[in-house]
One Martini backbone bead per residue (centre of mass of N, CA, C, O) as a GRO file, in nm:
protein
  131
    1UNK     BB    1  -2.912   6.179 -12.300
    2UNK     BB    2  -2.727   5.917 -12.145
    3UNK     BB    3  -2.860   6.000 -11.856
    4UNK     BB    4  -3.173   6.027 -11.900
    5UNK     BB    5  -3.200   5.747 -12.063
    6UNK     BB    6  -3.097   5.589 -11.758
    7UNK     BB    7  -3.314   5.692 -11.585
    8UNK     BB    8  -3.565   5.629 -11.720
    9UNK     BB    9  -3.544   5.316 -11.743
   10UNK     BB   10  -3.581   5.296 -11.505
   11UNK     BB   11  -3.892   5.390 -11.466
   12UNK     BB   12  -3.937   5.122 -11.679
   13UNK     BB   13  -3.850   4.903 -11.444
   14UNK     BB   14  -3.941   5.004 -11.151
   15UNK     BB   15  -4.041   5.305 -11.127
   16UNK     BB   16  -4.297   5.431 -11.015
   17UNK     BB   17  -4.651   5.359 -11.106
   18UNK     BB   18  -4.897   5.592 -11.286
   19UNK     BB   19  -5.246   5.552 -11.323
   20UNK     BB   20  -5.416   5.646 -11.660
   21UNK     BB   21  -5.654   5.828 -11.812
   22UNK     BB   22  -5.694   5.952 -12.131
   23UNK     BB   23  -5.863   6.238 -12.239
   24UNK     BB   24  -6.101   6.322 -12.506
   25UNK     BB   25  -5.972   6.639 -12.400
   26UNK     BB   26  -5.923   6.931 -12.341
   27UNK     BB   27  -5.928   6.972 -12.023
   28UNK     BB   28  -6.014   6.878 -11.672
   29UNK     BB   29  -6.026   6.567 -11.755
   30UNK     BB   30  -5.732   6.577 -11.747
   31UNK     BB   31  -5.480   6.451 -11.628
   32UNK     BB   32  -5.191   6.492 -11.410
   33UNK     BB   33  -4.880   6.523 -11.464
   34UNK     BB   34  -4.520   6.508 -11.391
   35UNK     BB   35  -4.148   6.603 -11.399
   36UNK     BB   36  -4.104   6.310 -11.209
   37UNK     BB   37  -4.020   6.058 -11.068
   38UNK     BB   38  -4.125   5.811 -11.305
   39UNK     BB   39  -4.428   5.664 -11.405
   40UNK     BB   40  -4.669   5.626 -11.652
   41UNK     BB   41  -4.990   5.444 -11.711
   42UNK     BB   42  -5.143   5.480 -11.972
   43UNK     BB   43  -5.442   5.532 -12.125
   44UNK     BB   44  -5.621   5.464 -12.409
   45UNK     BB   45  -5.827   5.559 -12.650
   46UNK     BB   46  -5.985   5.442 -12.881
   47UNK     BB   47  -5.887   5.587 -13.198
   48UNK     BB   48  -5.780   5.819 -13.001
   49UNK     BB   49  -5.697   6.096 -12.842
   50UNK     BB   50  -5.510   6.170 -12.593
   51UNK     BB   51  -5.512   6.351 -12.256
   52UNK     BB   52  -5.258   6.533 -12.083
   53UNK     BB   53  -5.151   6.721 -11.823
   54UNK     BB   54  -4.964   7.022 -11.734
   55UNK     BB   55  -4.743   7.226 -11.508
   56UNK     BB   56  -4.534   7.432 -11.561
   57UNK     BB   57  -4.239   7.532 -11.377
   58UNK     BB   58  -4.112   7.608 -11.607
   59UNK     BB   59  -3.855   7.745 -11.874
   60UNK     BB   60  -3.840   7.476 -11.989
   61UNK     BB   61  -3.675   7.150 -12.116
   62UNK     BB   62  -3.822   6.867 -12.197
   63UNK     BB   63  -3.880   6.487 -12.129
   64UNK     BB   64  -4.029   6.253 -12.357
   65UNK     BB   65  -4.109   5.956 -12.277
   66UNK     BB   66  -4.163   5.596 -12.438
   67UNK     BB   67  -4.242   5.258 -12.533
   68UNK     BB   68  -4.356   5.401 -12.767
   69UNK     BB   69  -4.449   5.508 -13.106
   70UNK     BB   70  -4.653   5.778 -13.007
   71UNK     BB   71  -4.793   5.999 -13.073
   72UNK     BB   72  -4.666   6.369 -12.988
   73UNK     BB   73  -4.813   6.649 -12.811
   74UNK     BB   74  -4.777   7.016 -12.750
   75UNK     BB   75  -5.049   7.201 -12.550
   76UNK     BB   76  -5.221   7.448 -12.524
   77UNK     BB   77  -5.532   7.561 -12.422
   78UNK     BB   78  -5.602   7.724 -12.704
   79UNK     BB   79  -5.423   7.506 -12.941
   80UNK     BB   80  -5.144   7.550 -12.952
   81UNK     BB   81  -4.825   7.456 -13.036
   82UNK     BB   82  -4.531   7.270 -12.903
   83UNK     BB   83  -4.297   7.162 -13.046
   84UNK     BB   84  -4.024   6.992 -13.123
   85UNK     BB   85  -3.660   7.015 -13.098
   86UNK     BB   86  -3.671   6.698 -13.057
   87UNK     BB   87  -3.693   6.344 -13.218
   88UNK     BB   88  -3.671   5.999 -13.122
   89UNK     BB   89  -3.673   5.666 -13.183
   90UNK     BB   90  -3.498   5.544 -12.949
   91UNK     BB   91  -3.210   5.393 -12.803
   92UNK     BB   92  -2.853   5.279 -12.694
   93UNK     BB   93  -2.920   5.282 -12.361
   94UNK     BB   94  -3.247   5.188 -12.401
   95UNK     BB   95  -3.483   4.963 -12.552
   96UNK     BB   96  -3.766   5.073 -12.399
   97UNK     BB   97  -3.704   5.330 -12.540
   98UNK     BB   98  -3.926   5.419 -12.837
   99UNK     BB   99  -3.972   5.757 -12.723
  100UNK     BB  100  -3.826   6.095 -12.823
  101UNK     BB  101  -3.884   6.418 -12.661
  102UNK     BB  102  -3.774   6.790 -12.681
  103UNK     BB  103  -3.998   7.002 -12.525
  104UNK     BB  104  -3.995   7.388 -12.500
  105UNK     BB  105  -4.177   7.532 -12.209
  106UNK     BB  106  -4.337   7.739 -12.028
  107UNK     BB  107  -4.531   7.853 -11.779
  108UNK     BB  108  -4.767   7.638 -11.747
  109UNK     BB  109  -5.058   7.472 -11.931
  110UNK     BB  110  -5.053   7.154 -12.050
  111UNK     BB  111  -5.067   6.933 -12.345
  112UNK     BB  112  -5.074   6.568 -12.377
  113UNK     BB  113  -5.089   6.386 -12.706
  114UNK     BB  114  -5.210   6.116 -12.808
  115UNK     BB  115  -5.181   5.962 -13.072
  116UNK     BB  116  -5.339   5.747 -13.223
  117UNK     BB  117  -5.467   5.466 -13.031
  118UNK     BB  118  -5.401   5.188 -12.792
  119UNK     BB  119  -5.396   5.132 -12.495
  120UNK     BB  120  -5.100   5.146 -12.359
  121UNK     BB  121  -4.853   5.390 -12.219
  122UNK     BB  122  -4.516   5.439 -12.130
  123UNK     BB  123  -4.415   5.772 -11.948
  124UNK     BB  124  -4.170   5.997 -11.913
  125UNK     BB  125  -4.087   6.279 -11.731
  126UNK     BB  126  -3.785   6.525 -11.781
  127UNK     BB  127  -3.578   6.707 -11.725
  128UNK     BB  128  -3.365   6.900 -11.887
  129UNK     BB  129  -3.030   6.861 -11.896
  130UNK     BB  130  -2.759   6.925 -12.041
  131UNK     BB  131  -2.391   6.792 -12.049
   0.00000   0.00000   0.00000
């Protein structure tokens, strides 16, 4: 929607933004990031996939923004990847938004895929909830 993509927009240009590195297996050492207001300055492996936790506390859509356009997947803890319902990337509300999933998770510990890649990517999480 255009009110979440000029809301992310926000939180890619003002903050707060919490700086993380993300972990080379989906296991305990990847960080955890949270659907809330901010963004997150994630640091990526060298030319491998990097992992960030996610513990979604909600049967819902949610959306992931990021800066650049890195590929993007999200998994649970056993390997099962959970598609996007929809992925675009750029913005016609924001042009530092660069890619956009919305990817419907249930209750649990999910793991988001980044990359391969490297350097840093800023990542946005917020519940979708449809206009």
């Amino acid at each position: 929607s255009a009110q979440l993509d000029a809301e992310s927009c926000t939180y890619f240009e003002n903050g707060p933004f919490s700086d993380v590195t993300a972990a080379a297996m989906m296991d305990d050492s990847a960080p955890n990031i949270a659907a809330e207001p901010g963004a997150y300055t994630i640091t990526l492996p060298t030319a491998e996939v990097g992992y960030v936790a996610f513990d979604s506390p909600d049967d819902t859509e949610y959306t992931v923004f990021t800066d650049r356009d890195v590929a993007l997947a999200a998994f649970d803890p056993s390997g099962e990847q959970f598609p996007a319902a929809s992925m675009t990337t750029g913005s016609a509300t924001c042009a530092l938004i660069q890619g956009r999933q919305i990817i419907e998770l249930p209750v649990g510990l999910f793991y988001f895929a980044l990359g391969p890649d490297e350097g840093t990517v800023t990542l946005v999480l917020l519940p979708y909830s449809p206009d």
